[in-house]
């Protein structure tokens, strides 16, 4: 006959293990949420500050009389929030280049980017006051009124030194369905599909640039709704290649390594 004491002890052990695992999961989720708000518990609601900054930005663009309102891209927003966080907490990778972050976080985006930061700025808990302080701290030469920046991402974080904001602007020519590969065999074929931004469909162009540096136009097969597709080959062999996109006569290159 089994001793009931052992059964009770085993049951208690199972309960303890369950509680430990559950608590670990909760703590892990909490740690994942840290980059969204920063390390300081007391501070303005960053979501509201981001909303107020967007309102201030588009208000200034409207008053300038030469720039339409910018729209928010989810990819740019994620990137801006990560950038604001690493700056707010003084993380070791705070000086990581914008290009390397872009290649990691928004590899589907076709078009140039520029980042503007402000802070850290001391503010109180009121999101309106915090947004006004951060907006006033933006450099006068920041491209807030430039009409060619059509999309944006806004990120806010608060750290020990105050509120930090990152505004990332993009002249989005297109959004690819899938990220470009980091490398591709010279014998391979690279299929590309995506959607051009509003208003740039008829102007969008693509060329492939071999190591020799002479661009070779790539025909884009266009379909309904601004969709496009193309297939690219690499007969010139291995090396550092690039895809050169252009819209409205402005070129932009994405590097591509052919092995």
PDB file of C-alpha atoms in Angstrom:
ATOM      1  CA  UNK A   1       0.000   0.000   0.000  1.00  0.00           C
ATOM      2  CA  UNK A   2       1.339   3.456  -0.973  1.00  0.00           C
ATOM      3  CA  UNK A   3       2.077   5.794   1.903  1.00  0.00           C
ATOM      4  CA  UNK A   4      -0.337   8.806   1.544  1.00  0.00           C
ATOM      5  CA  UNK A   5       2.391  11.082   2.895  1.00  0.00           C
ATOM      6  CA  UNK A   6       4.437  10.474  -0.249  1.00  0.00           C
ATOM      7  CA  UNK A   7       1.413  11.224  -2.447  1.00  0.00           C
ATOM      8  CA  UNK A   8       0.854  14.549  -0.642  1.00  0.00           C
ATOM      9  CA  UNK A   9       4.541  15.429  -0.920  1.00  0.00           C
ATOM     10  CA  UNK A  10       4.568  14.655  -4.663  1.00  0.00           C
ATOM     11  CA  UNK A  11       1.435  16.746  -5.204  1.00  0.00           C
ATOM     12  CA  UNK A  12       2.976  19.665  -3.327  1.00  0.00           C
ATOM     13  CA  UNK A  13       6.110  19.406  -5.455  1.00  0.00           C
ATOM     14  CA  UNK A  14       4.057  19.511  -8.682  1.00  0.00           C
ATOM     15  CA  UNK A  15       2.238  22.631  -7.452  1.00  0.00           C
ATOM     16  CA  UNK A  16       5.513  24.369  -6.592  1.00  0.00           C
ATOM     17  CA  UNK A  17       7.011  23.559 -10.014  1.00  0.00           C
ATOM     18  CA  UNK A  18       3.872  24.859 -11.730  1.00  0.00           C
ATOM     19  CA  UNK A  19       4.007  28.131  -9.781  1.00  0.00           C
ATOM     20  CA  UNK A  20       7.694  28.632 -10.546  1.00  0.00           C
ATOM     21  CA  UNK A  21       7.183  28.059 -14.281  1.00  0.00           C
ATOM     22  CA  UNK A  22       4.176  30.398 -14.359  1.00  0.00           C
ATOM     23  CA  UNK A  23       6.045  33.141 -12.499  1.00  0.00           C
ATOM     24  CA  UNK A  24       9.009  32.795 -14.868  1.00  0.00           C
ATOM     25  CA  UNK A  25       6.718  33.240 -17.854  1.00  0.00           C
ATOM     26  CA  UNK A  26       5.136  36.349 -16.356  1.00  0.00           C
ATOM     27  CA  UNK A  27       8.562  37.856 -15.599  1.00  0.00           C
ATOM     28  CA  UNK A  28       9.777  37.059 -19.118  1.00  0.00           C
ATOM     29  CA  UNK A  29       6.789  38.813 -20.657  1.00  0.00           C
ATOM     30  CA  UNK A  30       7.385  41.790 -18.392  1.00  0.00           C
ATOM     31  CA  UNK A  31      10.998  41.992 -19.512  1.00  0.00           C
ATOM     32  CA  UNK A  32       9.885  41.939 -23.160  1.00  0.00           C
ATOM     33  CA  UNK A  33       7.633  44.912 -22.490  1.00  0.00           C
ATOM     34  CA  UNK A  34      10.426  47.008 -20.995  1.00  0.00           C
ATOM     35  CA  UNK A  35      11.700  48.465 -24.305  1.00  0.00           C
ATOM     36  CA  UNK A  36       8.232  49.874 -24.980  1.00  0.00           C
ATOM     37  CA  UNK A  37       8.151  52.146 -21.932  1.00  0.00           C
ATOM     38  CA  UNK A  38      11.686  52.436 -20.624  1.00  0.00           C
ATOM     39  CA  UNK A  39      13.153  51.611 -17.220  1.00  0.00           C
ATOM     40  CA  UNK A  40      11.363  54.280 -15.168  1.00  0.00           C
ATOM     41  CA  UNK A  41       7.944  53.481 -13.736  1.00  0.00           C
ATOM     42  CA  UNK A  42       6.894  57.110 -13.195  1.00  0.00           C
ATOM     43  CA  UNK A  43       6.589  59.156 -16.348  1.00  0.00           C
ATOM     44  CA  UNK A  44       4.196  60.245 -19.087  1.00  0.00           C
ATOM     45  CA  UNK A  45       2.172  57.711 -21.034  1.00  0.00           C
ATOM     46  CA  UNK A  46       4.472  57.228 -24.023  1.00  0.00           C
ATOM     47  CA  UNK A  47       1.639  56.195 -26.364  1.00  0.00           C
ATOM     48  CA  UNK A  48      -0.101  59.515 -25.727  1.00  0.00           C
ATOM     49  CA  UNK A  49       3.159  61.436 -26.157  1.00  0.00           C
ATOM     50  CA  UNK A  50       3.684  59.737 -29.532  1.00  0.00           C
ATOM     51  CA  UNK A  51       0.159  60.698 -30.611  1.00  0.00           C
ATOM     52  CA  UNK A  52       0.690  64.316 -29.535  1.00  0.00           C
ATOM     53  CA  UNK A  53       4.021  64.456 -31.378  1.00  0.00           C
ATOM     54  CA  UNK A  54       2.383  63.236 -34.590  1.00  0.00           C
ATOM     55  CA  UNK A  55      -0.309  65.900 -34.210  1.00  0.00           C
ATOM     56  CA  UNK A  56       2.328  68.613 -33.639  1.00  0.00           C
ATOM     57  CA  UNK A  57       4.402  67.392 -36.585  1.00  0.00           C
ATOM     58  CA  UNK A  58       1.514  67.393 -39.051  1.00  0.00           C
ATOM     59  CA  UNK A  59       0.288  70.725 -37.693  1.00  0.00           C
ATOM     60  CA  UNK A  60       3.669  72.264 -38.429  1.00  0.00           C
ATOM     61  CA  UNK A  61       3.728  70.716 -41.926  1.00  0.00           C
ATOM     62  CA  UNK A  62       0.259  72.143 -42.629  1.00  0.00           C
ATOM     63  CA  UNK A  63       1.311  75.627 -41.475  1.00  0.00           C
ATOM     64  CA  UNK A  64       4.367  75.494 -43.730  1.00  0.00           C
ATOM     65  CA  UNK A  65       2.052  75.309 -46.748  1.00  0.00           C
ATOM     66  CA  UNK A  66       4.418  73.035 -48.670  1.00  0.00           C
ATOM     67  CA  UNK A  67       4.205  69.609 -47.030  1.00  0.00           C
ATOM     68  CA  UNK A  68       1.324  67.142 -46.778  1.00  0.00           C
ATOM     69  CA  UNK A  69       0.726  65.245 -43.515  1.00  0.00           C
ATOM     70  CA  UNK A  70       2.917  62.191 -42.992  1.00  0.00           C
ATOM     71  CA  UNK A  71       1.411  58.767 -42.404  1.00  0.00           C
ATOM     72  CA  UNK A  72       2.670  56.291 -39.808  1.00  0.00           C
ATOM     73  CA  UNK A  73       4.318  53.073 -41.002  1.00  0.00           C
ATOM     74  CA  UNK A  74       4.273  50.190 -38.469  1.00  0.00           C
ATOM     75  CA  UNK A  75       7.799  49.176 -39.513  1.00  0.00           C
ATOM     76  CA  UNK A  76       9.147  52.690 -38.962  1.00  0.00           C
ATOM     77  CA  UNK A  77       7.259  52.961 -35.675  1.00  0.00           C
ATOM     78  CA  UNK A  78       8.884  49.778 -34.327  1.00  0.00           C
ATOM     79  CA  UNK A  79      12.286  51.039 -35.381  1.00  0.00           C
ATOM     80  CA  UNK A  80      11.737  54.479 -33.806  1.00  0.00           C
ATOM     81  CA  UNK A  81      10.634  52.947 -30.498  1.00  0.00           C
ATOM     82  CA  UNK A  82      13.704  50.727 -30.373  1.00  0.00           C
ATOM     83  CA  UNK A  83      15.939  53.695 -31.169  1.00  0.00           C
ATOM     84  CA  UNK A  84      14.314  55.864 -28.479  1.00  0.00           C
ATOM     85  CA  UNK A  85      14.714  53.089 -25.923  1.00  0.00           C
ATOM     86  CA  UNK A  86      18.417  52.443 -26.496  1.00  0.00           C
ATOM     87  CA  UNK A  87      19.067  56.189 -26.294  1.00  0.00           C
ATOM     88  CA  UNK A  88      16.961  56.621 -23.157  1.00  0.00           C
ATOM     89  CA  UNK A  89      18.732  53.878 -21.222  1.00  0.00           C
ATOM     90  CA  UNK A  90      22.212  54.499 -22.662  1.00  0.00           C
ATOM     91  CA  UNK A  91      22.425  50.952 -23.984  1.00  0.00           C
ATOM     92  CA  UNK A  92      25.732  49.698 -25.329  1.00  0.00           C
ATOM     93  CA  UNK A  93      24.369  49.620 -28.881  1.00  0.00           C
ATOM     94  CA  UNK A  94      23.088  53.216 -28.745  1.00  0.00           C
ATOM     95  CA  UNK A  95      25.632  54.183 -31.409  1.00  0.00           C
ATOM     96  CA  UNK A  96      24.598  51.367 -33.745  1.00  0.00           C
ATOM     97  CA  UNK A  97      24.253  52.829 -37.203  1.00  0.00           C
ATOM     98  CA  UNK A  98      20.841  53.698 -38.633  1.00  0.00           C
ATOM     99  CA  UNK A  99      21.573  51.631 -41.724  1.00  0.00           C
ATOM    100  CA  UNK A 100      22.275  48.421 -39.798  1.00  0.00           C
ATOM    101  CA  UNK A 101      19.102  48.889 -37.724  1.00  0.00           C
ATOM    102  CA  UNK A 102      17.151  49.521 -40.901  1.00  0.00           C
ATOM    103  CA  UNK A 103      18.465  46.357 -42.517  1.00  0.00           C
ATOM    104  CA  UNK A 104      17.465  44.352 -39.454  1.00  0.00           C
ATOM    105  CA  UNK A 105      14.094  45.892 -38.642  1.00  0.00           C
ATOM    106  CA  UNK A 106      12.601  47.174 -41.913  1.00  0.00           C
ATOM    107  CA  UNK A 107      14.268  45.108 -44.670  1.00  0.00           C
ATOM    108  CA  UNK A 108      11.104  45.225 -46.815  1.00  0.00           C
ATOM    109  CA  UNK A 109      11.089  49.008 -47.069  1.00  0.00           C
ATOM    110  CA  UNK A 110      12.229  50.561 -50.353  1.00  0.00           C
ATOM    111  CA  UNK A 111      13.390  54.149 -49.968  1.00  0.00           C
ATOM    112  CA  UNK A 112      15.736  56.421 -47.993  1.00  0.00           C
ATOM    113  CA  UNK A 113      15.402  57.081 -44.268  1.00  0.00           C
ATOM    114  CA  UNK A 114      16.437  59.886 -41.958  1.00  0.00           C
ATOM    115  CA  UNK A 115      16.298  59.873 -38.155  1.00  0.00           C
ATOM    116  CA  UNK A 116      15.773  62.889 -35.894  1.00  0.00           C
ATOM    117  CA  UNK A 117      16.133  62.554 -32.111  1.00  0.00           C
ATOM    118  CA  UNK A 118      15.326  64.789 -29.168  1.00  0.00           C
ATOM    119  CA  UNK A 119      16.142  64.532 -25.481  1.00  0.00           C
ATOM    120  CA  UNK A 120      16.513  63.389 -22.915  1.00  0.00           C
ATOM    121  CA  UNK A 121      14.176  66.162 -21.768  1.00  0.00           C
ATOM    122  CA  UNK A 122      12.958  66.598 -18.210  1.00  0.00           C
ATOM    123  CA  UNK A 123       9.146  66.603 -18.133  1.00  0.00           C
ATOM    124  CA  UNK A 124       6.325  65.862 -15.764  1.00  0.00           C
ATOM    125  CA  UNK A 125       3.761  63.067 -16.112  1.00  0.00           C
ATOM    126  CA  UNK A 126       1.422  65.086 -18.353  1.00  0.00           C
ATOM    127  CA  UNK A 127       1.705  63.747 -21.954  1.00  0.00           C
ATOM    128  CA  UNK A 128       0.757  67.086 -23.562  1.00  0.00           C
ATOM    129  CA  UNK A 129       3.474  68.925 -21.662  1.00  0.00           C
ATOM    130  CA  UNK A 130       5.964  66.149 -22.391  1.00  0.00           C
ATOM    131  CA  UNK A 131       5.186  66.218 -26.128  1.00  0.00           C
ATOM    132  CA  UNK A 132       5.501  70.017 -26.247  1.00  0.00           C
ATOM    133  CA  UNK A 133       8.875  69.893 -24.474  1.00  0.00           C
ATOM    134  CA  UNK A 134      10.231  67.162 -26.737  1.00  0.00           C
ATOM    135  CA  UNK A 135       8.949  68.860 -29.902  1.00  0.00           C
ATOM    136  CA  UNK A 136      10.603  72.127 -28.855  1.00  0.00           C
ATOM    137  CA  UNK A 137      13.878  70.230 -28.339  1.00  0.00           C
ATOM    138  CA  UNK A 138      14.026  69.032 -31.940  1.00  0.00           C
ATOM    139  CA  UNK A 139      16.890  70.622 -33.851  1.00  0.00           C
ATOM    140  CA  UNK A 140      15.858  73.617 -36.017  1.00  0.00           C
ATOM    141  CA  UNK A 141      17.413  71.934 -39.040  1.00  0.00           C
ATOM    142  CA  UNK A 142      15.303  68.773 -38.587  1.00  0.00           C
ATOM    143  CA  UNK A 143      13.496  67.946 -41.868  1.00  0.00           C
ATOM    144  CA  UNK A 144      10.041  68.319 -40.340  1.00  0.00           C
ATOM    145  CA  UNK A 145       8.634  70.367 -43.213  1.00  0.00           C
ATOM    146  CA  UNK A 146      10.375  68.619 -46.122  1.00  0.00           C
ATOM    147  CA  UNK A 147       7.657  67.521 -48.577  1.00  0.00           C
ATOM    148  CA  UNK A 148       9.565  64.482 -49.908  1.00  0.00           C
ATOM    149  CA  UNK A 149       9.290  62.662 -46.566  1.00  0.00           C
ATOM    150  CA  UNK A 150       5.901  60.980 -46.857  1.00  0.00           C
ATOM    151  CA  UNK A 151       5.929  58.361 -44.072  1.00  0.00           C
ATOM    152  CA  UNK A 152       7.143  58.399 -40.484  1.00  0.00           C
ATOM    153  CA  UNK A 153       7.589  56.451 -37.288  1.00  0.00           C
ATOM    154  CA  UNK A 154       7.574  58.053 -33.846  1.00  0.00           C
ATOM    155  CA  UNK A 155       9.009  56.410 -30.738  1.00  0.00           C
ATOM    156  CA  UNK A 156       9.183  57.675 -27.164  1.00  0.00           C
ATOM    157  CA  UNK A 157      10.849  56.238 -24.071  1.00  0.00           C
ATOM    158  CA  UNK A 158      11.575  57.634 -20.632  1.00  0.00           C
ATOM    159  CA  UNK A 159      14.748  56.968 -18.691  1.00  0.00           C
ATOM    160  CA  UNK A 160      16.498  58.349 -15.643  1.00  0.00           C
ATOM    161  CA  UNK A 161      17.491  61.547 -17.485  1.00  0.00           C
ATOM    162  CA  UNK A 162      14.032  62.251 -18.926  1.00  0.00           C
ATOM    163  CA  UNK A 163      12.002  61.647 -22.082  1.00  0.00           C
ATOM    164  CA  UNK A 164      13.740  60.737 -25.339  1.00  0.00           C
ATOM    165  CA  UNK A 165      12.059  60.688 -28.739  1.00  0.00           C
ATOM    166  CA  UNK A 166      13.056  59.332 -32.138  1.00  0.00           C
ATOM    167  CA  UNK A 167      11.334  60.433 -35.348  1.00  0.00           C
ATOM    168  CA  UNK A 168      12.191  58.423 -38.453  1.00  0.00           C
ATOM    169  CA  UNK A 169      11.134  59.797 -41.814  1.00  0.00           C
ATOM    170  CA  UNK A 170      10.994  57.848 -45.051  1.00  0.00           C
ATOM    171  CA  UNK A 171      10.412  58.554 -48.688  1.00  0.00           C
ATOM    172  CA  UNK A 172       8.783  55.188 -49.204  1.00  0.00           C
ATOM    173  CA  UNK A 173       8.869  54.143 -52.832  1.00  0.00           C
ATOM    174  CA  UNK A 174       7.542  50.621 -52.284  1.00  0.00           C
ATOM    175  CA  UNK A 175       7.074  47.849 -49.764  1.00  0.00           C
ATOM    176  CA  UNK A 176       8.323  44.377 -50.706  1.00  0.00           C
ATOM    177  CA  UNK A 177       6.340  41.252 -49.868  1.00  0.00           C
ATOM    178  CA  UNK A 178       9.458  39.589 -48.433  1.00  0.00           C
ATOM    179  CA  UNK A 179      12.865  40.845 -47.254  1.00  0.00           C
ATOM    180  CA  UNK A 180      15.788  40.632 -49.643  1.00  0.00           C
ATOM    181  CA  UNK A 181      18.146  37.756 -48.827  1.00  0.00           C
ATOM    182  CA  UNK A 182      21.484  38.606 -47.216  1.00  0.00           C
ATOM    183  CA  UNK A 183      23.257  36.603 -49.933  1.00  0.00           C
ATOM    184  CA  UNK A 184      22.329  34.605 -53.006  1.00  0.00           C
ATOM    185  CA  UNK A 185      24.155  32.157 -55.277  1.00  0.00           C
ATOM    186  CA  UNK A 186      25.279  33.618 -58.585  1.00  0.00           C
ATOM    187  CA  UNK A 187      23.392  30.863 -60.406  1.00  0.00           C
ATOM    188  CA  UNK A 188      20.153  31.710 -58.619  1.00  0.00           C
ATOM    189  CA  UNK A 189      17.147  33.781 -59.642  1.00  0.00           C
ATOM    190  CA  UNK A 190      15.796  36.458 -57.308  1.00  0.00           C
ATOM    191  CA  UNK A 191      12.017  36.942 -57.562  1.00  0.00           C
ATOM    192  CA  UNK A 192      10.722  40.259 -56.232  1.00  0.00           C
ATOM    193  CA  UNK A 193       7.104  41.197 -55.607  1.00  0.00           C
ATOM    194  CA  UNK A 194       5.656  44.177 -53.812  1.00  0.00           C
ATOM    195  CA  UNK A 195       3.483  47.251 -53.931  1.00  0.00           C
ATOM    196  CA  UNK A 196       4.496  50.790 -54.822  1.00  0.00           C
ATOM    197  CA  UNK A 197       3.550  53.709 -52.614  1.00  0.00           C
ATOM    198  CA  UNK A 198       0.547  55.801 -53.581  1.00  0.00           C
ATOM    199  CA  UNK A 199       1.312  58.126 -56.485  1.00  0.00           C
ATOM    200  CA  UNK A 200       4.631  56.517 -57.448  1.00  0.00           C
ATOM    201  CA  UNK A 201       3.341  53.535 -59.396  1.00  0.00           C
ATOM    202  CA  UNK A 202       3.938  54.943 -62.873  1.00  0.00           C
ATOM    203  CA  UNK A 203       7.340  56.380 -61.912  1.00  0.00           C
ATOM    204  CA  UNK A 204       8.815  53.388 -60.065  1.00  0.00           C
ATOM    205  CA  UNK A 205      11.914  51.970 -61.752  1.00  0.00           C
ATOM    206  CA  UNK A 206      14.304  49.156 -60.853  1.00  0.00           C
ATOM    207  CA  UNK A 207      17.860  48.394 -61.991  1.00  0.00           C
ATOM    208  CA  UNK A 208      20.403  45.837 -60.855  1.00  0.00           C
ATOM    209  CA  UNK A 209      23.961  47.091 -60.301  1.00  0.00           C
ATOM    210  CA  UNK A 210      26.756  44.487 -60.751  1.00  0.00           C
ATOM    211  CA  UNK A 211      30.242  44.874 -59.199  1.00  0.00           C
ATOM    212  CA  UNK A 212      31.321  46.727 -62.355  1.00  0.00           C
ATOM    213  CA  UNK A 213      29.019  49.564 -61.321  1.00  0.00           C
ATOM    214  CA  UNK A 214      26.973  49.855 -64.524  1.00  0.00           C
ATOM    215  CA  UNK A 215      23.220  49.641 -63.754  1.00  0.00           C
ATOM    216  CA  UNK A 216      21.153  47.225 -65.834  1.00  0.00           C
ATOM    217  CA  UNK A 217      17.405  48.036 -66.032  1.00  0.00           C
ATOM    218  CA  UNK A 218      15.040  45.332 -64.776  1.00  0.00           C
ATOM    219  CA  UNK A 219      11.550  45.218 -66.302  1.00  0.00           C
ATOM    220  CA  UNK A 220       8.752  45.471 -63.718  1.00  0.00           C
ATOM    221  CA  UNK A 221       5.609  43.518 -64.517  1.00  0.00           C
ATOM    222  CA  UNK A 222       2.815  45.731 -63.224  1.00  0.00           C
ATOM    223  CA  UNK A 223      -0.606  44.544 -62.121  1.00  0.00           C
ATOM    224  CA  UNK A 224      -3.670  46.082 -60.491  1.00  0.00           C
ATOM    225  CA  UNK A 225      -3.492  48.212 -57.355  1.00  0.00           C
ATOM    226  CA  UNK A 226       0.127  49.273 -57.698  1.00  0.00           C
ATOM    227  CA  UNK A 227       1.428  45.713 -57.504  1.00  0.00           C
ATOM    228  CA  UNK A 228       4.602  44.673 -59.326  1.00  0.00           C
ATOM    229  CA  UNK A 229       6.858  41.661 -59.809  1.00  0.00           C
ATOM    230  CA  UNK A 230      10.260  41.004 -61.369  1.00  0.00           C
ATOM    231  CA  UNK A 231      12.878  38.274 -61.695  1.00  0.00           C
ATOM    232  CA  UNK A 232      16.581  39.132 -61.494  1.00  0.00           C
ATOM    233  CA  UNK A 233      19.540  37.046 -62.637  1.00  0.00           C
ATOM    234  CA  UNK A 234      23.249  37.622 -61.957  1.00  0.00           C
ATOM    235  CA  UNK A 235      25.233  36.522 -65.011  1.00  0.00           C
ATOM    236  CA  UNK A 236      28.223  38.725 -64.102  1.00  0.00           C
ATOM    237  CA  UNK A 237      29.046  36.413 -61.190  1.00  0.00           C
ATOM    238  CA  UNK A 238      29.814  36.812 -57.467  1.00  0.00           C
ATOM    239  CA  UNK A 239      30.537  40.114 -55.735  1.00  0.00           C
ATOM    240  CA  UNK A 240      28.918  43.149 -54.121  1.00  0.00           C
ATOM    241  CA  UNK A 241      25.778  43.981 -56.071  1.00  0.00           C
ATOM    242  CA  UNK A 242      22.946  46.432 -55.452  1.00  0.00           C
ATOM    243  CA  UNK A 243      19.342  46.970 -56.417  1.00  0.00           C
ATOM    244  CA  UNK A 244      18.743  50.560 -57.509  1.00  0.00           C
ATOM    245  CA  UNK A 245      15.200  51.820 -57.129  1.00  0.00           C
ATOM    246  CA  UNK A 246      14.015  55.209 -58.307  1.00  0.00           C
ATOM    247  CA  UNK A 247      10.780  57.183 -58.219  1.00  0.00           C
ATOM    248  CA  UNK A 248      10.294  60.757 -59.378  1.00  0.00           C
ATOM    249  CA  UNK A 249      13.890  60.650 -60.604  1.00  0.00           C
ATOM    250  CA  UNK A 250      15.431  60.081 -57.145  1.00  0.00           C
ATOM    251  CA  UNK A 251      17.553  56.892 -56.860  1.00  0.00           C
ATOM    252  CA  UNK A 252      18.045  54.694 -53.808  1.00  0.00           C
ATOM    253  CA  UNK A 253      20.218  51.568 -53.542  1.00  0.00           C
ATOM    254  CA  UNK A 254      19.892  48.395 -51.454  1.00  0.00           C
ATOM    255  CA  UNK A 255      23.079  46.296 -51.202  1.00  0.00           C
ATOM    256  CA  UNK A 256      22.990  42.617 -52.162  1.00  0.00           C
ATOM    257  CA  UNK A 257      25.830  40.096 -51.902  1.00  0.00           C
ATOM    258  CA  UNK A 258      26.099  37.430 -54.586  1.00  0.00           C
ATOM    259  CA  UNK A 259      28.230  34.450 -53.542  1.00  0.00           C
TER     260      UNK A 259
END
